mmCIF file of C-alpha atoms and ligand atoms in Angstrom:
data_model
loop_
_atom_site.group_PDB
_atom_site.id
_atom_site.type_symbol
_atom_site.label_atom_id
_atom_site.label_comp_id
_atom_site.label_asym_id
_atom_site.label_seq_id
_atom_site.Cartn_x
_atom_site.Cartn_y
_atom_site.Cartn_z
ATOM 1 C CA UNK A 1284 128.661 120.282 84.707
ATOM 2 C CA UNK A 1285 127.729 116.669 85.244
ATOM 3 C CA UNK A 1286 124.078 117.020 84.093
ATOM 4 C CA UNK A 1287 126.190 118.468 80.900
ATOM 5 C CA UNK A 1288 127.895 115.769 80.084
ATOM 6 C CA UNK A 1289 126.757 112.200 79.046
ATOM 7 C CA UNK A 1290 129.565 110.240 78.520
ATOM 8 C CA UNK A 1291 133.553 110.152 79.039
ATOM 9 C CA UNK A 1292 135.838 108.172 77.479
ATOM 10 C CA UNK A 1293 139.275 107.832 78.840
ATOM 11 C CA UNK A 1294 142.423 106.584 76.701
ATOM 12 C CA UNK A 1295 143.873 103.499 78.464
ATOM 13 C CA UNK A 1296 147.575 104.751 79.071
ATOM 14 C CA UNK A 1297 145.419 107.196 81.244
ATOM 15 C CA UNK A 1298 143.529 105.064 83.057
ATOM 16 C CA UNK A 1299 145.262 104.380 85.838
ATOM 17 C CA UNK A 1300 145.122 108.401 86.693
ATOM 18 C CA UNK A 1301 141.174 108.040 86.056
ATOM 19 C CA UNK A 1302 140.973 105.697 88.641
ATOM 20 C CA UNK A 1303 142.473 107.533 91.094
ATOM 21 C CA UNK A 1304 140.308 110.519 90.199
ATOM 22 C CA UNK A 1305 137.161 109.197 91.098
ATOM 23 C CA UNK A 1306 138.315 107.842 94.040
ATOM 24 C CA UNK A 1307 139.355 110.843 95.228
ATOM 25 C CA UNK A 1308 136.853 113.104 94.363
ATOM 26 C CA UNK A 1309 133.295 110.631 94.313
ATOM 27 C CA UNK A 1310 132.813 112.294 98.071
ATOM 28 C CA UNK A 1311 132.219 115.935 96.842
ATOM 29 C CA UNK A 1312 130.940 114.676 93.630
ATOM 30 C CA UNK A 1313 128.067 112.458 95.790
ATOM 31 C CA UNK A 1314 127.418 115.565 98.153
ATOM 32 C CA UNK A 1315 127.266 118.432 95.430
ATOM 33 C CA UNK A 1316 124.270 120.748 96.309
ATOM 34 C CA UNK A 1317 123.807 121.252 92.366
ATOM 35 C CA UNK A 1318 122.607 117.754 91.616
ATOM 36 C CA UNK A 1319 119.828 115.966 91.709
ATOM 37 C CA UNK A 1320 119.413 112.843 94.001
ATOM 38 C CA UNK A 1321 119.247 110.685 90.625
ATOM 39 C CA UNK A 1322 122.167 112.126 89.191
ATOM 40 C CA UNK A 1323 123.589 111.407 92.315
ATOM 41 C CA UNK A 1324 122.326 107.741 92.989
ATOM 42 C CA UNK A 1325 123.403 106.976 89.230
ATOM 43 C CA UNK A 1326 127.043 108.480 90.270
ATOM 44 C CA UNK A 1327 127.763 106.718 93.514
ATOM 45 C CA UNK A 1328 126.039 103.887 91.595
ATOM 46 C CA UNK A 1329 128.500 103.501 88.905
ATOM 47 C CA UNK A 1330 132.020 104.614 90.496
ATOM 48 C CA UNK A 1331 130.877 101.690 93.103
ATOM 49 C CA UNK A 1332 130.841 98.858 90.326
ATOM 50 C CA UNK A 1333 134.151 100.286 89.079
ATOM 51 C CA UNK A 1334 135.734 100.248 92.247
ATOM 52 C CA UNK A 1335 134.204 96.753 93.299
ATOM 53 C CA UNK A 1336 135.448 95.199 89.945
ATOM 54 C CA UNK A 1337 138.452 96.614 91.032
ATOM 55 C CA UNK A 1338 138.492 94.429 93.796
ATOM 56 C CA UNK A 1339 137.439 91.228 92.756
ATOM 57 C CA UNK A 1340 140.124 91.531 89.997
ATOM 58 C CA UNK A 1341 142.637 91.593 92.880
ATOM 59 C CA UNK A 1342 140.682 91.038 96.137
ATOM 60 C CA UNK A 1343 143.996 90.691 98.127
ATOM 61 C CA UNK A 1344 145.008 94.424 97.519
ATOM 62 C CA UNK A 1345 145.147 96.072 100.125
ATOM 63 C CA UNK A 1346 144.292 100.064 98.570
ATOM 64 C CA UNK A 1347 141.186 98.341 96.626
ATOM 65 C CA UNK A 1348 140.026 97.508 100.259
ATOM 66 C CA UNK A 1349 140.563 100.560 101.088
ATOM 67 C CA UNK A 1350 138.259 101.928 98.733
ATOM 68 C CA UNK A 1351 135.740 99.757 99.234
ATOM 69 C CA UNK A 1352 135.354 100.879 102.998
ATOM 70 C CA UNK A 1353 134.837 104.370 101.155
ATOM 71 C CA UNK A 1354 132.119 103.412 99.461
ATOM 72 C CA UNK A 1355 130.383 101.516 102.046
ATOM 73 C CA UNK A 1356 130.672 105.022 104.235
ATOM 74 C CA UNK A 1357 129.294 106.756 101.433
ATOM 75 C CA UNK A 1358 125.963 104.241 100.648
ATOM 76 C CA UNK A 1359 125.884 103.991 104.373
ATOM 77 C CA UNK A 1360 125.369 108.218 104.845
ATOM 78 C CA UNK A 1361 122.971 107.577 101.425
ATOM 79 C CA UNK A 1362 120.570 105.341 103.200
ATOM 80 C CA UNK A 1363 120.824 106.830 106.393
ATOM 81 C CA UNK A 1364 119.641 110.223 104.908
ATOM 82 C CA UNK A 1365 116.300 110.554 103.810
ATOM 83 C CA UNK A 1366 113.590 107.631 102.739
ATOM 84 C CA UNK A 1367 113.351 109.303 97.900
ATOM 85 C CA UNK A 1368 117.410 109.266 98.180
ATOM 86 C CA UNK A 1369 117.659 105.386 99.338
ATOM 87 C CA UNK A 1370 114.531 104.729 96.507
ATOM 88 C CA UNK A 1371 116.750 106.883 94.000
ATOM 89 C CA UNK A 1372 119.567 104.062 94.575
ATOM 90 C CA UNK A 1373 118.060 101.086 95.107
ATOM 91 C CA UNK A 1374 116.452 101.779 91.436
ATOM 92 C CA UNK A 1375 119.942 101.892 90.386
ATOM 93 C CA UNK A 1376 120.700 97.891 91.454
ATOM 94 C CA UNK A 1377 118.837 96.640 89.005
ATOM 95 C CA UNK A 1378 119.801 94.486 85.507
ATOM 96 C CA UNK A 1379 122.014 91.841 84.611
ATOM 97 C CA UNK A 1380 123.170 89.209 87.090
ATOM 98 C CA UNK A 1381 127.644 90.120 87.479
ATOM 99 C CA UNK A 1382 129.708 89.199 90.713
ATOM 100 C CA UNK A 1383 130.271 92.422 91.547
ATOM 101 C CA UNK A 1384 127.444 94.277 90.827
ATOM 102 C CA UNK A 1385 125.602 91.558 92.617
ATOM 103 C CA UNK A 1386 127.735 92.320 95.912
ATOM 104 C CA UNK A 1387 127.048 95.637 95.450
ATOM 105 C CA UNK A 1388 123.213 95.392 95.430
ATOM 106 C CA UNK A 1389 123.482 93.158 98.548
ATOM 107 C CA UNK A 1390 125.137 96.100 100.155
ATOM 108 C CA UNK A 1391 122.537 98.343 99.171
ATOM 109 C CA UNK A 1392 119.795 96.265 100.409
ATOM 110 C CA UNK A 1393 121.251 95.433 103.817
ATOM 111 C CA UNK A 1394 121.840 98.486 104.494
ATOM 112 C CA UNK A 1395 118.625 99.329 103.847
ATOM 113 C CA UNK A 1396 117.299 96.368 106.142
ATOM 114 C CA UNK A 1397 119.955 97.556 109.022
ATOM 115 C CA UNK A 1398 118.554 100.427 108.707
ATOM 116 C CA UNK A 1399 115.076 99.167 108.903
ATOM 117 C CA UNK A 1400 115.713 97.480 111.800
ATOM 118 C CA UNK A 1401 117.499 100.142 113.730
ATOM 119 C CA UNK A 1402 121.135 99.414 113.866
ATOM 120 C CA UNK A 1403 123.591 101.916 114.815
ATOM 121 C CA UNK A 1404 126.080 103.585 112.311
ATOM 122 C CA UNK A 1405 128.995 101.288 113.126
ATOM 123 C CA UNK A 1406 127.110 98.465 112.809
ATOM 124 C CA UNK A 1407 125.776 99.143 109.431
ATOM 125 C CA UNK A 1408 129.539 100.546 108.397
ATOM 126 C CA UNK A 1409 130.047 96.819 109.788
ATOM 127 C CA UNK A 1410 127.284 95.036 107.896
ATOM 128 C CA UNK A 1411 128.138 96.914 104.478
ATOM 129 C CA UNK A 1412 131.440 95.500 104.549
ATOM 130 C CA UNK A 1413 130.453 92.116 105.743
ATOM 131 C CA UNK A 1414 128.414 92.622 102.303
ATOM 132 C CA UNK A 1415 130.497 93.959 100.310
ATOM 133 C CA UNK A 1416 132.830 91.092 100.758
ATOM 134 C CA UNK A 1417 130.263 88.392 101.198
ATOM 135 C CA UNK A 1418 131.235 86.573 97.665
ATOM 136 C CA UNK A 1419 134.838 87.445 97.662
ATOM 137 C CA UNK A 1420 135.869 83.871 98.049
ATOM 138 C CA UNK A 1421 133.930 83.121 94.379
ATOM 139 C CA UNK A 1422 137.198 84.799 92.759
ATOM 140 C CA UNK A 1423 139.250 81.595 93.653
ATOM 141 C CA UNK A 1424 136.772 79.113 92.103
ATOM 142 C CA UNK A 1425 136.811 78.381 88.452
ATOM 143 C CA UNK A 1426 135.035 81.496 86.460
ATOM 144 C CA UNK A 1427 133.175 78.368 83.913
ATOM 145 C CA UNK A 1428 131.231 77.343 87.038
ATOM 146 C CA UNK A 1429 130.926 80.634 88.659
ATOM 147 C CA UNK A 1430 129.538 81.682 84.618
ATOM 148 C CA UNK A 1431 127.897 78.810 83.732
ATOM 149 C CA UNK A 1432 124.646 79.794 81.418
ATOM 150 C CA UNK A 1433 122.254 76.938 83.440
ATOM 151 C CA UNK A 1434 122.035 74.357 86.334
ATOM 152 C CA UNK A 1435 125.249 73.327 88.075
ATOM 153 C CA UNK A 1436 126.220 69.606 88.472
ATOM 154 C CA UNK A 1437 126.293 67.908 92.225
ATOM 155 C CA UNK A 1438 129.800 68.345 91.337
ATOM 156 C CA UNK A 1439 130.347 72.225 90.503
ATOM 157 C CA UNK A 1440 127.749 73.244 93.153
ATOM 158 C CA UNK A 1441 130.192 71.640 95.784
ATOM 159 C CA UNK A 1442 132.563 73.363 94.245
ATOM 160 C CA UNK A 1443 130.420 76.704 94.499
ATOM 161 C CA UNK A 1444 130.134 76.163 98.056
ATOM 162 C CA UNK A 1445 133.713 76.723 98.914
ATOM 163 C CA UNK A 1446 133.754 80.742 98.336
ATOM 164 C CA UNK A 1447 132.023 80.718 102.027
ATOM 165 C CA UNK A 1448 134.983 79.590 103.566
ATOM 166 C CA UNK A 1449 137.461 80.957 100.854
ATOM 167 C CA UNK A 1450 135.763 84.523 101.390
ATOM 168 C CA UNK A 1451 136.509 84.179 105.236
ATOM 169 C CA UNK A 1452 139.939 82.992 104.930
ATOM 170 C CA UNK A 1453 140.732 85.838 102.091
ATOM 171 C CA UNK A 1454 138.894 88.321 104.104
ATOM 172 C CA UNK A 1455 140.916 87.151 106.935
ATOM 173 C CA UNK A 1456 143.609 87.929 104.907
ATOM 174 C CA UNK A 1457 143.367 91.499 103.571
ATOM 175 C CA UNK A 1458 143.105 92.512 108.005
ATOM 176 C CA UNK A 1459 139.761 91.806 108.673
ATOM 177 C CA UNK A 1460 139.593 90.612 112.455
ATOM 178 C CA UNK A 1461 135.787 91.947 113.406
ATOM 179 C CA UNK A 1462 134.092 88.882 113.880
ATOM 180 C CA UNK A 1463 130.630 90.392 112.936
ATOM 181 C CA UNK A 1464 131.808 91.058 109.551
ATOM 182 C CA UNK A 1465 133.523 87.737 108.990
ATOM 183 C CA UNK A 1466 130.794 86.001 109.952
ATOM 184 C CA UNK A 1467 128.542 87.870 107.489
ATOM 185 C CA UNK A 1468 131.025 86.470 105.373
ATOM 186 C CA UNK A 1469 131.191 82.718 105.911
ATOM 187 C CA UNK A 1470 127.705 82.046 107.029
ATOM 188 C CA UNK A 1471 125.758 83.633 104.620
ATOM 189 C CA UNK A 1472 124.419 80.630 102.872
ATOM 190 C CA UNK A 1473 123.029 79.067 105.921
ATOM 191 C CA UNK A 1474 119.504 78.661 106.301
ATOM 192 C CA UNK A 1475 117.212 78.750 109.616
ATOM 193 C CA UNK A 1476 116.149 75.169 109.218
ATOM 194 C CA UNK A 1477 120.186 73.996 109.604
ATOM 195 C CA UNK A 1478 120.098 73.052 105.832
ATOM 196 C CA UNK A 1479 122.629 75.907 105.098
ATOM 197 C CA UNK A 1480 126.320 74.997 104.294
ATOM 198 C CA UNK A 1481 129.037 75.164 105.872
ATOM 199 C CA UNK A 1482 128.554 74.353 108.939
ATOM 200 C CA UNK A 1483 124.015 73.421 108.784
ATOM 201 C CA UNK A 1484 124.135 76.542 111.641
ATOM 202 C CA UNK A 1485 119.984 77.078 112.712
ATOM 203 C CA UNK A 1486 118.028 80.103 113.446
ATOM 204 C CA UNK A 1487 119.254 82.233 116.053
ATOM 205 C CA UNK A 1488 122.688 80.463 116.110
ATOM 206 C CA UNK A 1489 123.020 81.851 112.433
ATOM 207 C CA UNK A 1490 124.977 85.787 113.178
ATOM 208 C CA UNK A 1491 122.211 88.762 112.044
ATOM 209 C CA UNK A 1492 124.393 89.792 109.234
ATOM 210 C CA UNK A 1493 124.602 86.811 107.926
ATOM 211 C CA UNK A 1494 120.687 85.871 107.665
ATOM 212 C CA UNK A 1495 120.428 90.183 106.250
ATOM 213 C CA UNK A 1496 122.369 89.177 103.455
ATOM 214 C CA UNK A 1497 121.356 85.480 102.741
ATOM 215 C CA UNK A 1498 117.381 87.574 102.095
ATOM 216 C CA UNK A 1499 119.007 90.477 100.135
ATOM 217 C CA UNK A 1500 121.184 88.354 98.082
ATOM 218 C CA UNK A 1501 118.333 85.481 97.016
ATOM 219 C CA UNK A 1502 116.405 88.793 95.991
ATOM 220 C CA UNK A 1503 118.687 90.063 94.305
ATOM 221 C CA UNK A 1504 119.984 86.842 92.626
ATOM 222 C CA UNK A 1505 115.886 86.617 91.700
ATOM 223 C CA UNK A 1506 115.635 89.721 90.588
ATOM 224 C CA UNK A 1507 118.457 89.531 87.990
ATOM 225 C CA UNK A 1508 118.565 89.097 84.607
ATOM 226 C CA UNK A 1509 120.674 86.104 83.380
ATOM 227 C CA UNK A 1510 120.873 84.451 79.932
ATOM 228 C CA UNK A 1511 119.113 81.139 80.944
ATOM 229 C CA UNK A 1512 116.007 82.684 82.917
ATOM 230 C CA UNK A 1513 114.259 85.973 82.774
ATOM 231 C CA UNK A 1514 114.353 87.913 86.206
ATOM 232 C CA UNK A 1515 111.663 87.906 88.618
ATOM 233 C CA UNK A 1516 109.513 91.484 89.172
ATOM 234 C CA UNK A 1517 109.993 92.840 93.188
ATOM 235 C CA UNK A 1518 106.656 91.702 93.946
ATOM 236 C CA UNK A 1519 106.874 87.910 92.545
ATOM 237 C CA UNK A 1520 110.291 87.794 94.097
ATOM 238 C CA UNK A 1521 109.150 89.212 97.961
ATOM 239 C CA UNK A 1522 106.026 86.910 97.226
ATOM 240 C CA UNK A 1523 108.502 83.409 96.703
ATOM 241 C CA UNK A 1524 110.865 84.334 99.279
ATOM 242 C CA UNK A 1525 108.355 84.601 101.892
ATOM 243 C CA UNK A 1526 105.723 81.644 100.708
ATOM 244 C CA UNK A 1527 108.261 79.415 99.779
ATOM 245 C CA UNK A 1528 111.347 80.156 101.328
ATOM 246 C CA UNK A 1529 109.937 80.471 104.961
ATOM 247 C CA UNK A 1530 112.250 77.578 106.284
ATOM 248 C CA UNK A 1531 115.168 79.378 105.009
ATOM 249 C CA UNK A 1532 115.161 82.519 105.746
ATOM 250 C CA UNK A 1533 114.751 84.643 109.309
ATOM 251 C CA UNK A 1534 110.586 85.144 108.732
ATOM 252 C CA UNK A 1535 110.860 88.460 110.970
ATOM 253 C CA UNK A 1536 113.685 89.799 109.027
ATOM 254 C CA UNK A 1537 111.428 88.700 105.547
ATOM 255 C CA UNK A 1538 108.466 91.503 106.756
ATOM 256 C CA UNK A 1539 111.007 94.304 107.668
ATOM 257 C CA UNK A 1540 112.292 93.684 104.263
ATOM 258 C CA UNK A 1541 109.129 93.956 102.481
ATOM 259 C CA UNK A 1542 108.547 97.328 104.355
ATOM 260 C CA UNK A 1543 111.242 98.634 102.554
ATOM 261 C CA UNK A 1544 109.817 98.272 99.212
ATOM 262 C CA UNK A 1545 106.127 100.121 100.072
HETATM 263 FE FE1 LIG B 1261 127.441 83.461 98.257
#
């Protein structure tokens, strides 16, 4: 049925009833033995953006969270599964540079890294959420920054820097209380040279899922299309981040990542 049909277009006094369709059923959808691992990727794929814009139209809502947690059980069973299904998705994150597709690429490639690196199940359900979440506080800056088609001022990047501590206080908000996962959150823009903001945290001092997703979202920020620059091919982008961005980022955490792409 689904290899049957290409496209689906849904009236908007009906979309409310759509939504709650493919929340409901994106589980047995996902795990149906009658489709192929790319059929499958490209599902989970796109009912994930939906739900995530979902959320970062209303980020403070607490079903959209909800859902969210859903989908970070279902990418988290993906990647824990077997090595062609995680390649099958991670060929999915790919194109042009959007909030929330962005946060959803991040997921996928830290949980791919936890994974690498041997964390437990709870820790990646942890870590994908910590993800998932990890730009939430850019919804309360202004979108002309956050959208700007070029360099930011001194001005608007200090600006920018706020969603750290926006995202924890939102996240915070919405009933998060595991610290790993907040901290994900807030210091994911630190670097292991103390150069980071907000609070110039260095190396070890900086929480693991926070220096996962400060590598997987500069690669995927990289690795984007946007309209003022062209984006950078996997093996430029893996070749900058660990030449040039060695006093940034966590240099063991660099090679486990490049593993993940042979
Ligand atoms: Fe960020």
């Amino acid at each position: 049925m689904l290899q049957e049909v290409e496209a689906l277009y849904v009236i908007d006094a009906e979309h409310s009833e759509y939504k709650k369709y493919y929340k409901t059923y994106l589980d047995s959808i996902v795990k149906s033995k009658n489709v192929s691992f790319e059929a499958e990727s490209k599902v989970l794929y796109k009912n994930a953006s939906k739900i995530l814009l979902d959320f970062f139209e209303n980020p403070e809502n607490m079903t959209n969270y909800d859902s969210i947690k859903k989908i970070v059980g279902d990418i988290v069973g993906t990647v824990a599964d077997e090595h062609f299904r995680v390649k099958s998705l991670m060929s999915e994150a790919t194109g042009e540079y959007y909030v929330h597709t962005h946060s959803l690429n991040v997921t996928i490639y830290s949980l791919c890294l936890g994974t690498c690196i041997g964390l437990s199940k709870d820790e990646l359900h942890e870590l994908g959420e910590s993800a998932m979440l990890h730009d939430i506080g850019k919804s309360k800056i202004d979108s002309a920054i956050i959208d700007k088609n070029g360099k930011l001022t001194k001005k608007e990047f200090e600006e920018v820097k706020k969603h750290a501590l926006f995202g924890y206080e939102m996240a915070k908000k919405i009933g998060i209380k595991n610290e790993n996962i907040l901290a994900g959150i807030i210091y994911h823009h630190e670097k292991i040279d103390g150069t980071g903001y907000p609070c110039g945290l260095k190396e070890e001092h900086i929480p693991l899922y926070a220096r996962i997703i400060s590598i997987c979202s500069i690669f995927n920020a990289i690795t984007s299309k946007r309209t003022y620059r062209d984006a950078l091919l996997t093996f430029d982008a893996l070749k900058l981040m660990k030449l040039q961005m060695k006093d940034y980022l966590d240099s063991k955490l660099i090679n486990k990542f490049i593993e993940i792409f042979k």
